């Protein structure tokens, strides 16, 4: 046994053990982080032009989905700005792949977020961004399917009531299966890297 193989024999045990430990809490290398998660599903909503839209229309496209509301004073505009700026960077670097991604903003506040309100809001972030709203029941259904929590607050903010809501933009595949969270909180470059990693 030469020195090299001795060292390899010594380290093989611990490395294997470490790999097994990792595999218990992480998907296998190359697997999307959200592979197999029960997130997503069919929906029918209304877009910013007043047209009825269902998930089937996005078949074959990646979907970059974020739930929020246009009256949100801080989190939503900041998240959308970073998310769409990351998408824009990815579009410049890989226009063909970016063309296969549909960014979608879904409101959790259908009471105030009418199609007209959504239209002026989404167009401020990107011409590619679609804004979806619906009835209370439609929004409740899609939020539940996509594991999004939201609740109207009793307290009033400067521009009316506030909504509590979870804020985690996510990438879904051409088949609608969840792929990964979009790390908008880490900035546009992190979003662009995530898209580059998963959009084929
Ligand atoms: Ni918000």
Tab-separated table of C-alpha atoms and ligand atoms in Angstrom:
chain	number	residue	atom	x	y	z
A	1	UNK	CA	0.000	0.000	0.000
A	2	UNK	CA	1.539	3.318	-1.024
A	3	UNK	CA	1.042	6.493	0.958
A	4	UNK	CA	-1.729	7.748	-1.284
A	5	UNK	CA	-3.916	4.677	-0.928
A	6	UNK	CA	-3.256	4.565	2.843
A	7	UNK	CA	-4.564	8.100	3.157
A	8	UNK	CA	-7.553	7.292	0.987
A	9	UNK	CA	-8.354	4.242	3.125
A	10	UNK	CA	-8.135	6.351	6.286
A	11	UNK	CA	-10.400	9.119	5.073
A	12	UNK	CA	-12.915	7.008	3.203
A	13	UNK	CA	-14.815	6.003	6.351
A	14	UNK	CA	-15.489	9.509	7.707
A	15	UNK	CA	-16.263	10.914	4.249
A	16	UNK	CA	-18.831	8.207	3.619
A	17	UNK	CA	-20.397	8.821	7.025
A	18	UNK	CA	-20.565	12.545	6.310
A	19	UNK	CA	-22.133	11.898	2.909
A	20	UNK	CA	-24.784	9.690	4.467
A	21	UNK	CA	-25.578	12.306	7.102
A	22	UNK	CA	-25.921	14.961	4.405
A	23	UNK	CA	-28.144	12.769	2.283
A	24	UNK	CA	-30.554	12.460	5.187
A	25	UNK	CA	-31.401	16.159	5.110
A	26	UNK	CA	-30.609	17.267	1.555
A	27	UNK	CA	-31.862	16.025	-1.781
A	28	UNK	CA	-29.259	14.099	-3.788
A	29	UNK	CA	-26.812	16.242	-5.766
A	30	UNK	CA	-28.474	17.574	-8.904
A	31	UNK	CA	-31.983	17.181	-7.524
A	32	UNK	CA	-33.966	20.415	-7.152
A	33	UNK	CA	-34.229	21.468	-3.484
A	34	UNK	CA	-38.035	21.353	-3.621
A	35	UNK	CA	-38.283	18.110	-5.619
A	36	UNK	CA	-41.241	16.110	-4.392
A	37	UNK	CA	-42.665	18.906	-2.216
A	38	UNK	CA	-46.474	19.073	-2.245
A	39	UNK	CA	-46.595	22.676	-3.489
A	40	UNK	CA	-48.530	23.904	-6.508
A	41	UNK	CA	-51.529	22.752	-8.452
A	42	UNK	CA	-54.300	23.920	-10.726
A	43	UNK	CA	-55.829	27.390	-10.507
A	44	UNK	CA	-58.068	29.756	-12.417
A	45	UNK	CA	-57.594	33.476	-11.800
A	46	UNK	CA	-57.928	36.809	-13.623
A	47	UNK	CA	-54.926	38.605	-15.103
A	48	UNK	CA	-54.120	42.324	-15.124
A	49	UNK	CA	-55.994	42.724	-18.420
A	50	UNK	CA	-59.155	41.160	-17.007
A	51	UNK	CA	-58.659	37.872	-18.858
A	52	UNK	CA	-59.336	34.559	-17.145
A	53	UNK	CA	-56.132	32.555	-16.823
A	54	UNK	CA	-55.568	28.998	-15.695
A	55	UNK	CA	-52.364	27.174	-14.805
A	56	UNK	CA	-52.702	25.012	-17.923
A	57	UNK	CA	-51.819	28.064	-19.996
A	58	UNK	CA	-48.306	27.946	-18.558
A	59	UNK	CA	-47.690	24.300	-19.430
A	60	UNK	CA	-44.214	23.952	-20.890
A	61	UNK	CA	-43.012	27.138	-19.207
A	62	UNK	CA	-41.075	27.618	-16.018
A	63	UNK	CA	-43.053	29.785	-13.577
A	64	UNK	CA	-41.457	32.187	-11.158
A	65	UNK	CA	-44.288	32.799	-8.696
A	66	UNK	CA	-44.578	35.327	-5.906
A	67	UNK	CA	-47.595	36.007	-3.674
A	68	UNK	CA	-48.107	39.445	-2.133
A	69	UNK	CA	-50.260	42.561	-2.462
A	70	UNK	CA	-49.856	45.923	-4.117
A	71	UNK	CA	-50.605	47.977	-0.980
A	72	UNK	CA	-47.734	46.235	0.857
A	73	UNK	CA	-45.571	49.074	2.198
A	74	UNK	CA	-42.203	47.341	2.222
A	75	UNK	CA	-41.676	43.593	1.803
A	76	UNK	CA	-43.511	43.027	-1.483
A	77	UNK	CA	-42.052	45.924	-3.473
A	78	UNK	CA	-38.535	45.160	-2.199
A	79	UNK	CA	-38.859	41.453	-2.953
A	80	UNK	CA	-40.372	42.026	-6.396
A	81	UNK	CA	-37.707	44.582	-7.258
A	82	UNK	CA	-34.889	42.147	-6.418
A	83	UNK	CA	-36.684	39.201	-8.005
A	84	UNK	CA	-37.362	40.968	-11.300
A	85	UNK	CA	-33.945	42.578	-11.358
A	86	UNK	CA	-32.468	39.060	-11.000
A	87	UNK	CA	-34.754	37.848	-13.774
A	88	UNK	CA	-33.604	40.750	-15.942
A	89	UNK	CA	-29.935	39.862	-15.361
A	90	UNK	CA	-30.673	36.256	-16.305
A	91	UNK	CA	-32.548	37.475	-19.412
A	92	UNK	CA	-29.533	39.460	-20.546
A	93	UNK	CA	-27.147	36.536	-19.960
A	94	UNK	CA	-29.385	33.786	-21.361
A	95	UNK	CA	-32.276	35.279	-23.372
A	96	UNK	CA	-33.341	31.947	-24.891
A	97	UNK	CA	-33.712	30.260	-21.531
A	98	UNK	CA	-35.297	33.333	-19.905
A	99	UNK	CA	-37.955	33.295	-22.635
A	100	UNK	CA	-39.107	29.976	-21.155
A	101	UNK	CA	-39.742	31.570	-17.738
A	102	UNK	CA	-43.029	33.281	-16.874
A	103	UNK	CA	-42.825	35.534	-13.794
A	104	UNK	CA	-46.186	35.700	-11.994
A	105	UNK	CA	-47.348	37.901	-9.106
A	106	UNK	CA	-50.483	36.618	-7.344
A	107	UNK	CA	-52.300	38.911	-4.930
A	108	UNK	CA	-53.429	37.856	-1.475
A	109	UNK	CA	-55.589	41.011	-1.295
A	110	UNK	CA	-58.208	40.619	-4.045
A	111	UNK	CA	-60.474	43.147	-2.297
A	112	UNK	CA	-58.219	46.043	-3.341
A	113	UNK	CA	-56.093	44.417	-6.055
A	114	UNK	CA	-58.427	44.652	-9.016
A	115	UNK	CA	-57.044	43.866	-12.487
A	116	UNK	CA	-56.552	47.614	-13.104
A	117	UNK	CA	-54.600	48.062	-9.866
A	118	UNK	CA	-52.525	44.975	-10.657
A	119	UNK	CA	-51.811	46.243	-14.170
A	120	UNK	CA	-50.169	49.473	-13.101
A	121	UNK	CA	-48.314	47.673	-10.302
A	122	UNK	CA	-46.753	44.797	-12.272
A	123	UNK	CA	-45.810	47.016	-15.204
A	124	UNK	CA	-43.654	49.068	-12.833
A	125	UNK	CA	-41.430	46.011	-12.260
A	126	UNK	CA	-41.221	44.304	-15.645
A	127	UNK	CA	-43.150	44.084	-18.897
A	128	UNK	CA	-42.818	40.295	-18.542
A	129	UNK	CA	-44.506	40.152	-15.131
A	130	UNK	CA	-48.105	38.883	-15.060
A	131	UNK	CA	-50.384	39.930	-12.178
A	132	UNK	CA	-53.174	37.588	-11.106
A	133	UNK	CA	-56.175	38.294	-8.897
A	134	UNK	CA	-59.560	36.645	-8.387
A	135	UNK	CA	-62.434	36.160	-6.013
A	136	UNK	CA	-61.729	35.603	-2.317
A	137	UNK	CA	-62.382	31.900	-2.802
A	138	UNK	CA	-60.114	31.605	-5.847
A	139	UNK	CA	-57.271	33.372	-4.084
A	140	UNK	CA	-57.749	31.297	-0.920
A	141	UNK	CA	-57.602	28.120	-2.984
A	142	UNK	CA	-54.440	28.983	-4.910
A	143	UNK	CA	-52.678	30.272	-1.776
A	144	UNK	CA	-53.450	27.048	0.045
A	145	UNK	CA	-52.188	24.917	-2.854
A	146	UNK	CA	-48.964	26.921	-2.988
A	147	UNK	CA	-48.472	26.778	0.811
A	148	UNK	CA	-48.854	30.537	1.198
A	149	UNK	CA	-50.157	31.960	4.469
A	150	UNK	CA	-52.006	35.294	4.507
A	151	UNK	CA	-54.331	37.129	6.855
A	152	UNK	CA	-55.887	40.571	6.947
A	153	UNK	CA	-54.669	42.566	9.947
A	154	UNK	CA	-57.008	44.482	12.224
A	155	UNK	CA	-54.550	47.366	12.553
A	156	UNK	CA	-54.560	50.076	9.894
A	157	UNK	CA	-51.400	51.242	8.149
A	158	UNK	CA	-50.864	54.626	6.499
A	159	UNK	CA	-52.676	53.460	3.357
A	160	UNK	CA	-55.397	51.291	4.885
A	161	UNK	CA	-55.293	47.784	6.281
A	162	UNK	CA	-52.210	45.598	6.105
A	163	UNK	CA	-51.970	41.917	5.203
A	164	UNK	CA	-49.788	39.395	6.970
A	165	UNK	CA	-48.371	37.038	4.406
A	166	UNK	CA	-45.556	34.619	3.829
A	167	UNK	CA	-43.047	35.919	1.320
A	168	UNK	CA	-41.111	33.266	-0.577
A	169	UNK	CA	-40.866	33.502	-4.357
A	170	UNK	CA	-40.548	30.079	-5.932
A	171	UNK	CA	-39.548	28.569	-9.252
A	172	UNK	CA	-41.715	25.846	-10.764
A	173	UNK	CA	-40.843	23.650	-13.729
A	174	UNK	CA	-42.508	23.315	-17.139
A	175	UNK	CA	-44.638	20.520	-15.629
A	176	UNK	CA	-45.678	22.699	-12.683
A	177	UNK	CA	-43.533	20.844	-10.140
A	178	UNK	CA	-41.699	22.966	-7.549
A	179	UNK	CA	-37.958	23.400	-8.127
A	180	UNK	CA	-36.439	25.926	-5.720
A	181	UNK	CA	-37.023	29.036	-3.664
A	182	UNK	CA	-35.854	32.232	-5.374
A	183	UNK	CA	-33.440	33.884	-2.917
A	184	UNK	CA	-34.662	37.449	-3.538
A	185	UNK	CA	-33.616	38.442	-0.013
A	186	UNK	CA	-30.010	37.747	-1.074
A	187	UNK	CA	-30.306	40.136	-4.026
A	188	UNK	CA	-30.671	40.034	-7.822
A	189	UNK	CA	-27.393	38.168	-8.452
A	190	UNK	CA	-28.515	35.273	-6.245
A	191	UNK	CA	-31.832	35.114	-8.122
A	192	UNK	CA	-30.026	35.134	-11.486
A	193	UNK	CA	-27.701	32.324	-10.313
A	194	UNK	CA	-30.656	30.228	-9.152
A	195	UNK	CA	-32.368	30.669	-12.534
A	196	UNK	CA	-29.149	29.820	-14.366
A	197	UNK	CA	-28.829	26.656	-12.305
A	198	UNK	CA	-32.325	25.286	-12.891
A	199	UNK	CA	-33.746	26.684	-16.133
A	200	UNK	CA	-32.578	24.393	-18.933
B	1	LIG	NI1	-45.934	42.169	1.298
